[in-house]
CSV table of C-alpha atoms and ligand atoms in Angstrom, one decimal:
chain,number,residue,atom,x,y,z
A,1,MET,CA,70.9,242.5,122.7
A,2,GLN,CA,72.6,239.4,121.2
A,3,ASP,CA,71.1,240.3,117.8
A,4,LEU,CA,73.3,243.4,117.5
A,5,THR,CA,76.7,243.7,115.9
A,6,ALA,CA,79.1,246.1,117.5
A,7,ILE,CA,81.8,248.5,116.3
A,8,VAL,CA,84.2,250.1,118.8
A,9,LEU,CA,86.2,253.1,117.6
A,10,ALA,CA,89.7,253.2,118.9
A,11,ALA,CA,91.9,254.6,116.1
A,12,GLY,CA,91.9,258.2,117.3
A,13,ARG,CA,95.3,259.8,118.0
A,14,GLY,CA,94.7,260.8,121.6
A,15,THR,CA,97.1,263.7,121.2
A,16,ARG,CA,95.9,265.5,124.3
A,17,MET,CA,97.3,262.7,126.5
A,18,HIS,CA,100.8,263.8,125.6
A,19,SER,CA,101.9,260.2,125.8
A,20,LYS,CA,103.9,257.5,124.1
A,21,VAL,CA,101.2,255.0,125.2
A,22,PRO,CA,98.0,254.8,123.0
A,23,LYS,CA,95.1,256.5,124.7
A,24,VAL,CA,93.0,253.4,124.9
A,25,LEU,CA,95.8,251.6,126.7
A,26,HIS,CA,96.0,254.0,129.6
A,27,GLU,CA,94.6,252.3,132.6
A,28,ILE,CA,91.7,252.8,134.9
A,29,LEU,CA,91.9,250.5,138.0
A,30,GLY,CA,94.6,248.4,136.4
A,31,GLU,CA,92.6,247.7,133.2
A,32,PRO,CA,93.2,249.4,129.8
A,33,LEU,CA,90.5,251.9,128.9
A,34,LEU,CA,89.5,249.8,125.9
A,35,ALA,CA,88.8,246.8,128.1
A,36,TYR,CA,85.7,248.6,129.6
A,37,PRO,CA,83.6,248.8,126.4
A,38,LEU,CA,84.7,245.3,125.5
A,39,ARG,CA,83.6,243.9,128.8
A,40,LEU,CA,80.3,245.8,128.6
A,41,LEU,CA,79.6,244.2,125.2
A,42,SER,CA,80.4,240.8,126.5
A,43,SER,CA,78.1,241.3,129.4
A,44,VAL,CA,75.2,242.1,127.1
A,45,GLY,CA,75.9,239.1,125.0
A,46,ILE,CA,77.4,240.8,122.0
A,47,GLU,CA,80.2,238.4,120.8
A,48,LYS,CA,83.3,239.3,118.8
A,49,PRO,CA,82.8,243.1,118.2
A,50,VAL,CA,84.7,244.9,115.4
A,51,VAL,CA,87.3,247.2,117.0
A,52,VAL,CA,88.8,249.8,114.7
A,53,ILE,CA,92.5,250.6,115.4
A,54,GLY,CA,95.2,252.6,113.7
A,55,GLY,CA,97.4,251.0,111.0
A,56,ASP,CA,100.7,251.8,112.7
A,57,GLU,CA,102.6,250.4,115.6
A,58,VAL,CA,100.2,252.2,118.0
A,59,GLY,CA,97.4,250.1,116.6
A,60,GLU,CA,99.5,247.0,116.8
A,61,LYS,CA,100.2,247.7,120.5
A,62,VAL,CA,96.5,248.0,121.2
A,63,LYS,CA,95.8,244.7,119.4
A,64,SER,CA,98.6,242.8,121.2
A,65,THR,CA,97.6,244.1,124.6
A,66,LEU,CA,93.9,243.3,124.3
A,67,ALA,CA,93.9,240.2,122.0
A,68,PRO,CA,94.8,237.7,124.8
A,69,SER,CA,91.8,238.6,126.9
A,70,PHE,CA,89.0,239.5,124.4
A,71,ASN,CA,87.6,237.9,121.3
A,72,VAL,CA,87.8,240.8,118.8
A,73,ASP,CA,87.5,241.2,115.0
A,74,TRP,CA,90.2,243.8,114.4
A,75,ALA,CA,89.7,246.4,111.6
A,76,ILE,CA,92.3,249.0,110.5
A,77,GLN,CA,91.8,252.7,109.8
A,78,PHE,CA,95.0,253.7,108.1
A,79,THR,CA,94.7,257.5,108.7
A,80,ALA,CA,92.5,259.1,111.3
A,81,LYS,CA,90.2,261.1,109.0
A,82,GLY,CA,87.2,261.2,111.4
A,83,THR,CA,84.6,259.1,113.0
A,84,ALA,CA,82.7,258.3,109.8
A,85,ASP,CA,85.9,257.1,108.1
A,86,ALA,CA,86.6,254.9,111.2
A,87,VAL,CA,83.2,253.3,111.1
A,88,ALA,CA,83.6,252.8,107.3
A,89,ALA,CA,86.8,250.9,108.1
A,90,GLY,CA,84.9,248.8,110.6
A,91,LEU,CA,82.1,248.0,108.1
A,92,GLN,CA,84.6,246.4,105.8
A,93,ASN,CA,84.7,243.5,108.3
A,94,LEU,CA,80.9,243.3,108.2
A,95,ASP,CA,80.4,242.6,104.5
A,96,GLY,CA,77.1,240.9,103.9
A,97,VAL,CA,75.9,241.5,107.5
A,98,SER,CA,72.6,243.2,108.0
A,99,GLY,CA,70.5,244.2,111.0
A,100,SER,CA,71.6,246.8,113.5
A,101,VAL,CA,75.0,247.8,114.7
A,102,LEU,CA,75.9,249.4,118.1
A,103,ILE,CA,78.7,251.9,117.8
A,104,LEU,CA,80.8,252.7,120.9
A,105,CYS,CA,83.8,254.8,121.6
A,106,GLY,CA,86.9,253.1,123.0
A,107,ASP,CA,87.6,256.0,125.4
A,108,VAL,CA,84.2,256.0,127.2
A,109,PRO,CA,84.7,253.6,130.1
A,110,LEU,CA,81.8,254.2,132.5
A,111,LEU,CA,78.8,253.2,130.5
A,112,THR,CA,76.7,250.6,132.4
A,113,VAL,CA,74.8,247.5,131.2
A,114,GLU,CA,71.6,249.0,132.5
A,115,THR,CA,72.0,252.2,130.5
A,116,LEU,CA,72.8,250.2,127.4
A,117,LYS,CA,69.8,248.0,127.8
A,118,ASN,CA,67.5,251.0,128.4
A,119,PHE,CA,68.9,252.6,125.3
A,120,TYR,CA,68.3,249.5,123.2
A,121,ASP,CA,64.7,249.1,124.6
A,122,LYS,CA,64.0,252.7,123.6
A,123,HIS,CA,65.4,252.1,120.1
A,124,CYS,CA,63.1,249.1,119.7
A,125,GLN,CA,60.0,250.8,121.1
A,126,ALA,CA,60.5,253.8,118.8
A,127,GLN,CA,61.0,251.4,115.9
A,128,ALA,CA,63.9,253.6,114.9
A,129,LYS,CA,66.4,253.0,112.2
A,130,MET,CA,68.9,255.1,114.1
A,131,SER,CA,69.2,256.1,117.8
A,132,ILE,CA,71.6,258.3,119.7
A,133,LEU,CA,72.5,257.9,123.3
A,134,THR,CA,72.3,261.5,124.6
A,135,ALA,CA,72.9,263.4,127.8
A,136,VAL,CA,71.6,266.7,129.1
A,137,LEU,CA,74.5,268.8,130.5
A,138,SER,CA,74.5,272.2,132.1
A,139,ASP,CA,77.4,273.0,129.7
A,140,GLY,CA,77.7,271.1,126.5
A,141,ALA,CA,81.4,272.0,126.2
A,142,SER,CA,83.0,270.5,123.1
A,143,TYR,CA,80.4,267.8,122.6
A,144,GLY,CA,78.2,267.6,119.5
A,145,ARG,CA,74.8,269.3,120.1
A,146,VAL,CA,71.7,267.2,119.3
A,147,LEU,CA,68.8,269.2,117.7
A,148,ILE,CA,65.4,267.6,118.0
A,149,ASP,CA,62.0,268.1,116.4
A,150,ALA,CA,58.7,268.8,118.2
A,151,ALA,CA,58.1,265.1,118.7
A,152,GLY,CA,61.5,264.8,120.4
A,153,ALA,CA,63.2,262.9,117.6
A,154,PRO,CA,66.7,264.0,116.5
A,155,LEU,CA,67.0,266.1,113.4
A,156,GLU,CA,70.8,266.5,113.3
A,157,ILE,CA,74.0,266.7,115.3
A,158,VAL,CA,76.0,269.8,115.1
A,159,GLU,CA,79.6,269.6,116.2
A,160,ALA,CA,80.6,272.3,118.7
A,161,LYS,CA,83.2,273.7,116.3
A,162,ASP,CA,80.6,274.1,113.6
A,163,ALA,CA,77.8,275.4,115.8
A,164,THR,CA,76.2,278.8,115.8
A,165,PRO,CA,76.2,280.7,119.1
A,166,GLU,CA,72.5,279.8,119.4
A,167,GLN,CA,73.1,276.1,118.7
A,168,LEU,CA,75.8,276.1,121.4
A,169,THR,CA,73.2,276.9,124.0
A,170,VAL,CA,71.6,273.5,123.4
A,171,LYS,CA,72.2,271.3,126.4
A,172,ARG,CA,71.5,267.9,124.9
A,173,ILE,CA,74.7,266.4,123.7
A,174,ASN,CA,75.8,263.4,121.7
A,175,SER,CA,77.6,260.7,123.7
A,176,GLY,CA,79.1,259.1,120.6
A,177,THR,CA,77.1,255.9,121.2
A,178,TYR,CA,74.6,254.9,118.5
A,179,ILE,CA,72.4,252.0,117.3
A,180,VAL,CA,72.0,252.1,113.5
A,181,ASP,CA,70.5,250.0,110.8
A,182,ILE,CA,73.6,248.7,108.9
A,183,ASP,CA,72.1,249.3,105.4
A,184,LEU,CA,71.2,252.9,106.4
A,185,LEU,CA,74.7,253.4,107.8
A,186,ARG,CA,76.3,252.2,104.6
A,187,ASP,CA,74.2,254.6,102.6
A,188,ALA,CA,74.9,257.5,105.0
A,189,LEU,CA,78.7,256.9,104.9
A,190,ALA,CA,78.7,256.9,101.1
A,191,GLU,CA,77.4,260.4,101.2
A,192,THR,CA,79.5,261.9,104.0
A,193,ASP,CA,82.0,264.6,103.1
A,194,CYS,CA,84.6,266.5,105.1
A,195,ASP,CA,83.2,270.0,104.4
A,196,ASN,CA,83.3,271.2,108.0
A,197,ALA,CA,85.4,273.1,110.5
A,198,GLN,CA,87.7,270.2,111.3
A,199,GLY,CA,88.0,268.9,107.7
A,200,GLU,CA,87.0,265.4,109.1
A,201,TYR,CA,84.5,262.9,108.0
A,202,TYR,CA,81.8,263.2,110.7
A,203,LEU,CA,79.8,260.1,111.6
A,204,THR,CA,77.3,262.5,113.1
A,205,ASP,CA,76.2,263.5,109.6
A,206,MET,CA,74.3,260.2,109.4
A,207,VAL,CA,71.5,261.8,111.6
A,208,ALA,CA,70.5,264.4,109.1
A,209,PHE,CA,71.0,261.8,106.3
A,210,ALA,CA,68.5,259.5,108.0
A,211,ARG,CA,66.0,262.3,108.3
A,212,ARG,CA,66.3,263.1,104.6
A,213,GLN,CA,65.6,259.5,103.9
A,214,GLY,CA,62.5,259.6,106.0
A,215,ALA,CA,63.9,257.0,108.5
A,216,ALA,CA,62.7,257.0,112.1
A,217,THR,CA,65.2,258.3,114.6
A,218,SER,CA,65.2,258.4,118.4
A,219,ILE,CA,67.3,259.5,121.4
A,220,TYR,CA,67.7,258.1,124.9
A,221,ASP,CA,68.9,260.6,127.6
A,222,VAL,CA,71.2,258.9,130.2
A,223,VAL,CA,70.1,259.3,133.8
A,224,ASP,CA,73.5,259.9,135.2
A,225,SER,CA,75.4,262.0,132.6
A,226,ARG,CA,78.8,261.1,134.1
A,227,GLU,CA,78.4,257.7,132.5
A,228,ILE,CA,79.0,259.0,129.0
A,229,LEU,CA,82.1,261.1,129.9
A,230,GLY,CA,85.0,260.4,127.5
A,231,ILE,CA,88.7,260.7,128.2
A,232,ASN,CA,90.8,263.2,126.3
A,233,THR,CA,93.3,264.2,128.9
A,234,ARG,CA,95.1,262.7,131.9
A,235,SER,CA,93.0,264.7,134.2
A,236,ASP,CA,89.9,263.2,132.6
A,237,LEU,CA,91.5,259.8,133.2
A,238,ILE,CA,92.0,260.3,136.9
A,239,GLN,CA,88.6,261.9,137.4
A,240,LEU,CA,86.9,258.9,135.8
A,241,GLU,CA,89.0,256.5,137.7
A,242,THR,CA,88.0,258.1,141.0
A,243,PHE,CA,84.3,257.9,139.9
A,244,MET,CA,84.6,254.3,138.9
A,245,ALA,CA,86.5,253.4,142.1
A,246,ALA,CA,83.7,255.0,144.2
A,247,ARG,CA,81.1,253.1,142.2
A,248,ILE,CA,82.8,249.8,142.8
A,249,SER,CA,83.5,250.4,146.5
A,250,ARG,CA,79.9,251.4,147.0
A,251,TYR,CA,78.8,248.1,145.4
A,252,TRP,CA,80.9,246.1,147.9
A,253,LEU,CA,79.7,248.2,150.8
A,254,ASP,CA,76.2,247.3,149.7
A,255,ASN,CA,77.1,243.6,149.4
A,256,GLY,CA,78.5,242.7,152.8
A,257,VAL,CA,82.1,244.1,152.7
A,258,THR,CA,83.5,246.8,155.0
A,259,VAL,CA,85.5,249.2,152.9
A,260,ARG,CA,87.1,251.8,155.2
A,261,SER,CA,88.0,255.3,153.9
A,262,SER,CA,86.6,254.0,150.6
A,263,GLU,CA,87.7,257.1,148.7
A,264,THR,CA,91.3,255.9,149.1
A,265,VAL,CA,90.7,252.3,148.0
A,266,LEU,CA,91.0,251.0,144.4
A,267,ILE,CA,89.1,247.8,143.6
A,268,GLY,CA,89.2,246.6,140.0
A,269,PRO,CA,86.1,245.7,138.1
A,270,ASP,CA,86.8,241.9,138.0
A,271,VAL,CA,87.6,241.6,141.7
A,272,LYS,CA,85.3,239.5,144.0
A,273,ILE,CA,85.1,239.8,147.7
A,274,GLY,CA,83.4,237.6,150.2
A,275,GLN,CA,81.0,238.5,153.0
A,276,ASP,CA,82.3,240.2,156.2
A,277,SER,CA,85.7,240.8,154.8
A,278,GLU,CA,87.3,244.1,155.7
A,279,ILE,CA,89.3,246.3,153.3
A,280,SER,CA,91.4,249.0,155.0
A,281,PRO,CA,92.4,252.5,153.7
A,282,GLY,CA,94.8,252.8,150.8
A,283,VAL,CA,94.4,249.2,149.6
A,284,SER,CA,94.4,248.2,146.0
A,285,LEU,CA,92.8,245.0,144.7
A,286,LEU,CA,93.3,244.6,141.0
A,287,GLY,CA,93.1,242.2,138.1
A,288,ALA,CA,91.4,238.8,138.6
A,289,THR,CA,91.6,238.9,142.4
A,290,THR,CA,89.3,237.0,144.6
A,291,ILE,CA,89.1,237.6,148.4
A,292,GLY,CA,87.2,235.0,150.5
A,293,ASP,CA,84.8,235.5,153.4
A,294,ASP,CA,86.0,237.0,156.7
A,295,CYS,CA,89.3,238.2,155.4
A,296,TYR,CA,91.2,241.3,156.7
A,297,VAL,CA,93.3,243.3,154.2
A,298,GLY,CA,95.4,245.8,156.1
A,299,ALA,CA,96.2,249.4,155.1
A,300,GLY,CA,98.2,250.0,151.9
A,301,ALA,CA,98.2,246.3,150.8
A,302,GLN,CA,98.4,245.8,147.1
A,303,ILE,CA,96.9,242.5,145.7
A,304,LYS,CA,96.9,241.7,142.0
A,305,ASN,CA,95.6,238.5,140.2
A,306,SER,CA,95.5,236.5,143.5
A,307,ILE,CA,93.2,234.1,145.1
A,308,ILE,CA,92.7,234.6,148.9
A,309,SER,CA,90.7,232.0,150.7
A,310,ASP,CA,88.4,232.6,153.7
A,311,ASN,CA,89.7,234.0,157.0
A,312,VAL,CA,93.0,235.2,155.7
A,313,ASP,CA,94.7,238.0,157.6
A,314,ILE,CA,96.8,240.2,155.3
A,315,LYS,CA,98.6,242.8,157.4
A,316,PRO,CA,99.4,246.3,156.2
A,317,TYR,CA,101.7,247.1,153.3
A,318,SER,CA,102.0,243.6,151.9
A,319,VAL,CA,102.3,243.2,148.1
A,320,LEU,CA,100.9,240.1,146.5
A,321,GLU,CA,100.8,239.2,142.8
A,322,ASP,CA,99.7,236.0,141.0
A,323,ALA,CA,99.5,234.2,144.4
A,324,GLU,CA,97.2,231.8,146.2
A,325,ILE,CA,96.7,232.0,149.9
A,326,GLY,CA,95.0,229.2,151.9
A,327,GLU,CA,92.4,229.8,154.6
A,328,TRP,CA,93.5,231.1,158.0
A,329,ALA,CA,96.9,232.1,156.7
A,330,MET,CA,98.6,235.2,158.0
A,331,ILE,CA,100.6,237.4,155.7
A,332,GLY,CA,102.8,240.4,156.5
A,333,PRO,CA,103.1,243.2,157.5
A,334,PHE,CA,105.5,244.2,154.7
A,335,ALA,CA,105.5,240.8,153.1
A,336,ARG,CA,106.1,240.4,149.3
A,337,ILE,CA,104.4,237.5,147.8
A,338,ARG,CA,105.6,237.2,144.2
A,339,PRO,CA,104.1,235.2,141.3
A,340,GLY,CA,103.7,231.5,141.7
A,341,SER,CA,103.5,231.5,145.5
A,342,VAL,CA,101.0,229.0,146.8
A,343,ILE,CA,100.7,229.6,150.6
A,344,GLY,CA,99.0,226.8,152.5
A,345,ALA,CA,96.2,227.0,155.0
A,346,GLU,CA,97.2,228.3,158.4
A,347,ALA,CA,100.6,229.2,157.2
A,348,LYS,CA,102.4,232.3,158.4
A,349,ILE,CA,104.5,234.6,156.2
A,350,GLY,CA,105.7,237.4,158.5
A,351,ASN,CA,107.3,240.8,158.1
A,352,PHE,CA,110.0,241.4,155.5
A,353,VAL,CA,109.6,237.9,154.0
A,354,GLU,CA,109.7,237.5,150.2
A,355,THR,CA,108.4,234.4,148.5
A,356,LYS,CA,108.4,233.5,144.8
A,357,LYS,CA,107.3,230.2,143.0
A,358,VAL,CA,106.9,228.4,146.2
A,359,ASN,CA,104.6,225.7,147.5
A,360,PHE,CA,104.4,226.6,151.2
A,361,GLY,CA,102.8,223.8,153.2
A,362,LYS,CA,99.9,223.9,155.6
A,363,GLY,CA,100.8,225.6,158.9
A,364,ALA,CA,104.4,226.2,157.8
A,365,LYS,CA,106.0,229.5,159.0
A,366,ALA,CA,108.6,232.0,157.9
A,367,SER,CA,107.9,234.7,160.4
A,368,HIS,CA,110.7,237.2,159.8
A,369,LEU,CA,113.2,238.4,157.2
A,370,ALA,CA,113.5,235.5,154.7
A,371,TYR,CA,113.7,234.8,151.0
A,372,ILE,CA,112.0,231.7,149.9
A,373,GLY,CA,112.1,231.2,146.1
A,374,ASP,CA,111.8,228.2,143.8
A,375,ALA,CA,111.0,226.0,146.8
A,376,GLU,CA,108.8,223.4,148.3
A,377,VAL,CA,108.2,223.7,152.0
A,378,GLY,CA,106.5,220.8,153.8
A,379,ALA,CA,103.6,221.2,156.2
A,380,GLY,CA,104.5,222.4,159.7
A,381,SER,CA,108.1,223.4,158.9
A,382,ASN,CA,109.5,226.5,160.5
A,383,LEU,CA,112.0,228.7,158.7
A,384,GLY,CA,113.9,231.0,161.2
A,385,ALA,CA,114.7,234.7,160.7
A,386,GLY,CA,117.2,235.3,157.9
A,387,THR,CA,116.6,232.0,156.1
A,388,ILE,CA,117.6,232.3,152.4
A,389,THR,CA,117.0,229.8,149.6
A,390,CYS,CA,120.0,230.5,147.4
A,391,ASN,CA,118.2,229.7,144.1
A,392,TYR,CA,120.4,231.4,141.6
A,393,ASP,CA,124.0,230.9,140.6
A,394,GLY,CA,124.2,233.8,138.3
A,395,PHE,CA,123.1,231.7,135.3
A,396,ASN,CA,120.3,229.3,136.3
A,397,LYS,CA,117.6,228.9,138.9
A,398,PHE,CA,117.6,225.8,141.2
A,399,LYS,CA,115.1,224.3,143.5
A,400,THR,CA,115.1,223.8,147.3
A,401,VAL,CA,112.9,221.0,148.7
A,402,ILE,CA,112.2,221.2,152.4
A,403,GLY,CA,110.3,218.3,154.0
A,404,LYS,CA,107.6,218.3,156.7
A,405,ARG,CA,108.2,219.6,160.2
A,406,VAL,CA,111.7,220.8,159.3
A,407,PHE,CA,113.2,223.4,161.6
A,408,VAL,CA,115.7,225.8,160.0
A,409,GLY,CA,117.6,227.8,162.5
A,410,SER,CA,118.0,231.6,162.0
A,411,ASP,CA,120.4,233.0,159.4
A,412,SER,CA,120.8,229.8,157.4
A,413,GLN,CA,121.4,229.6,153.7
A,414,LEU,CA,120.1,226.6,151.7
A,415,VAL,CA,122.1,226.4,148.5
A,416,ALA,CA,120.0,224.9,145.8
A,417,PRO,CA,119.6,222.4,144.3
A,418,VAL,CA,119.2,220.9,147.8
A,419,THR,CA,116.7,218.7,149.6
A,420,LEU,CA,116.1,218.5,153.3
A,421,GLY,CA,114.1,215.4,154.4
A,422,ASP,CA,111.2,215.4,156.9
A,423,ASP,CA,112.0,216.3,160.5
A,424,VAL,CA,115.4,217.7,159.8
A,425,LEU,CA,116.9,220.3,162.2
A,426,VAL,CA,119.3,222.9,160.8
A,427,GLY,CA,121.5,224.7,163.3
A,428,ALA,CA,121.4,228.5,163.2
A,429,GLY,CA,123.9,230.1,160.9
A,430,SER,CA,124.4,227.1,158.6
A,431,THR,CA,125.1,227.1,154.9
A,432,VAL,CA,123.6,223.8,153.7
A,433,THR,CA,125.0,222.7,150.3
A,434,LYS,CA,124.3,219.0,150.3
A,435,ASN,CA,121.1,217.0,150.7
A,436,VAL,CA,120.2,216.1,154.3
A,437,ALA,CA,118.5,212.8,155.2
A,438,ALA,CA,115.2,212.8,157.1
A,439,ASN,CA,115.4,213.2,160.9
A,440,ALA,CA,119.0,214.4,160.9
A,441,ILE,CA,120.5,217.4,162.6
A,442,VAL,CA,122.8,219.4,160.4
A,443,THR,CA,125.1,222.3,161.3
A,444,THR,CA,127.9,223.9,159.3
A,445,ARG,CA,129.1,226.5,161.8
A,446,THR,CA,132.8,226.6,162.8
A,447,ARG,CA,133.3,225.9,166.5
A,448,GLN,CA,133.3,228.9,168.8
A,449,LYS,CA,136.7,229.9,170.2
A,450,GLU,CA,137.2,231.9,173.4
A,451,PHE,CA,140.3,233.8,174.5
A,452,SER,CA,139.8,234.7,178.1
A,453,GLY,CA,140.9,238.1,179.5
A,454,LYS,CA,141.8,239.5,176.1
A,455,GLY,CA,138.9,242.0,175.6
A,456,MET,CA,140.3,245.1,177.3
A,457,ALA,CA,143.9,244.5,176.1
A,458,TRP,CA,142.6,244.5,172.5
A,459,ARG,CA,140.9,247.8,173.0
A,460,ARG,CA,144.0,249.5,174.4
A,461,GLN,CA,146.1,248.3,171.5
A,462,ALA,CA,143.6,249.5,169.0
A,463,ASN,CA,143.6,253.0,170.7
A,464,GLU,CA,147.4,253.3,170.6
A,465,GLU,CA,147.6,252.4,167.0
A,466,LYS,CA,145.3,255.4,166.1
B,501,LIG,C1,82.6,262.8,118.8
B,501,LIG,C2,81.3,263.2,118.1
B,501,LIG,C3,80.6,264.2,119.0
B,501,LIG,C4,80.4,263.6,120.4
B,501,LIG,C5,81.7,263.1,121.0
B,501,LIG,C6,81.4,262.3,122.2
B,501,LIG,C7,81.8,263.2,115.7
B,501,LIG,C8,82.1,263.9,114.5
B,501,LIG,N1,81.7,263.8,116.9
B,501,LIG,O1,83.5,263.9,118.9
B,501,LIG,O2,79.4,264.6,118.4
B,501,LIG,O3,79.8,264.6,121.2
B,501,LIG,O4,82.4,262.2,120.0
B,501,LIG,O5,82.5,261.9,122.9
B,501,LIG,O6,81.8,261.9,115.7
B,501,LIG,N2,88.2,257.9,116.2
B,501,LIG,C9,88.7,257.0,115.3
B,501,LIG,N3,89.2,257.5,114.1
B,501,LIG,C10,89.1,258.8,113.8
B,501,LIG,C11,88.6,259.7,114.7
B,501,LIG,C12,88.1,259.2,115.9
B,501,LIG,O7,88.8,255.8,115.5
B,501,LIG,O8,89.6,259.1,112.6
B,501,LIG,C13,87.7,257.4,117.4
B,501,LIG,C14,88.4,257.9,118.6
B,501,LIG,O9,89.5,257.0,119.0
B,501,LIG,C15,87.4,257.9,119.7
B,501,LIG,C16,86.1,258.2,118.9
B,501,LIG,O10,86.3,257.8,117.6
B,501,LIG,O11,87.2,256.7,120.4
B,501,LIG,C17,85.6,259.6,119.0
B,501,LIG,O12,86.6,260.4,118.5
B,501,LIG,P1,86.9,261.8,119.0
B,501,LIG,O13,87.9,262.5,118.2
B,501,LIG,O14,87.2,261.8,120.5
B,501,LIG,O15,85.5,262.6,118.8
B,501,LIG,P2,85.0,263.9,119.3
B,501,LIG,O16,85.7,265.0,118.6
B,501,LIG,O17,85.2,263.9,120.8
B,502,LIG,CA1,87.7,264.9,117.0
């Protein structure tokens, strides 16, 4: 399909979402809606599609969100005057280009590569100048109805709002996806008016135009009509997210991954999972996340943009973002692994431990209740319960460097910038403010005092004073 050009329509107002956020930026499985058609185009080898956005701050927001991840040729439709007008705006970026153009809607996320290829094959076989991707529904609802001739070729599309009661009984509907000869499209748009129930310029008028010109037209009916569902409301959004999540979980179940209570699991479209890994109920794996082989991801864990090596054990309710976890490491339960955390092989990050921007060495441990941020922790070190790297003085962040095989006793604060050499031992309850040389013992506690026989006397006095 590399020979096709593409135009994606995304300048509609999306009023039925009742939202400050542009419709195509609402997310399904952590990805904006518009990312789905763009990813689809790139998987069929169509480079740099034209995407039509609005000329206001809404359009700007769409552009700034998607531009870092996709190579797009942006076109502006200044006022949303209908789908024909939107395509005309897109065509301004295709001056001098001929051949065929694939037109997609930015709010139709479920279309598959397979369907698109079948549609294209049918268009080529029929030697058509214009083809429509269609679906047969039991109720055509508000979709445009596709009227065909005796040979099965489309004659025209009638919008639901303009249709006669008899036309409304037609079950074949227009998905809003087309392949059209660009010259034919230019001619059709030049003739389109807005003389219809919605006062809009309808792209769908190009079908009747093509027929008047004697151009060959064709349709392709999708096998699973859910694929062409568009999103107009938040309830559509959630319905399609559920459908997409089920499709992805099913894929992983068929490819060597155990996904328990899969209807409660959300796995993003870019996530990869290795063989014999197990995903528990309520887990979400989003963004560019990779899970290795033989991993366990416990209930309720949320993992985003992270790389998890083989044999990692992530216990329930842990939250990981922009992190890397080495093989055989153990994380959680209830751990929070924040951006920039690189956790070494065989390391252990236990319950209620938070890490951020840390290089946590091989086999190192922070098993309970700790904050380790802006730090290096050498291999084999052990940070006791309540260890805190004090990385922030209210203005700037500072680094804590902990050597290899260091033992930090419970409830110690390491006030950065500070360096502990290899094999240091920090006594429990210490506040370390100066660098400690390798192989030293450091303790900053005040000495314990004991006043014998005073316990009950103190209690009596306290009661009398009440
Ligand atoms: C359109 C089709 C209808 C089809 C349906 C499929 C027309 C006239 N009708 O109707 O036959 O069944 O899609 O979902 O084309 N857009 C713009 N600028 C505009 C108007 C729309 O960019 O001025 C974009 C929207 O962002 C959206 C797409 O075009 O991505 C479709 O627009 P929408 O208003 O949803 O079309 P429908 O009324 O659903
Ligand atoms: Ca409309």
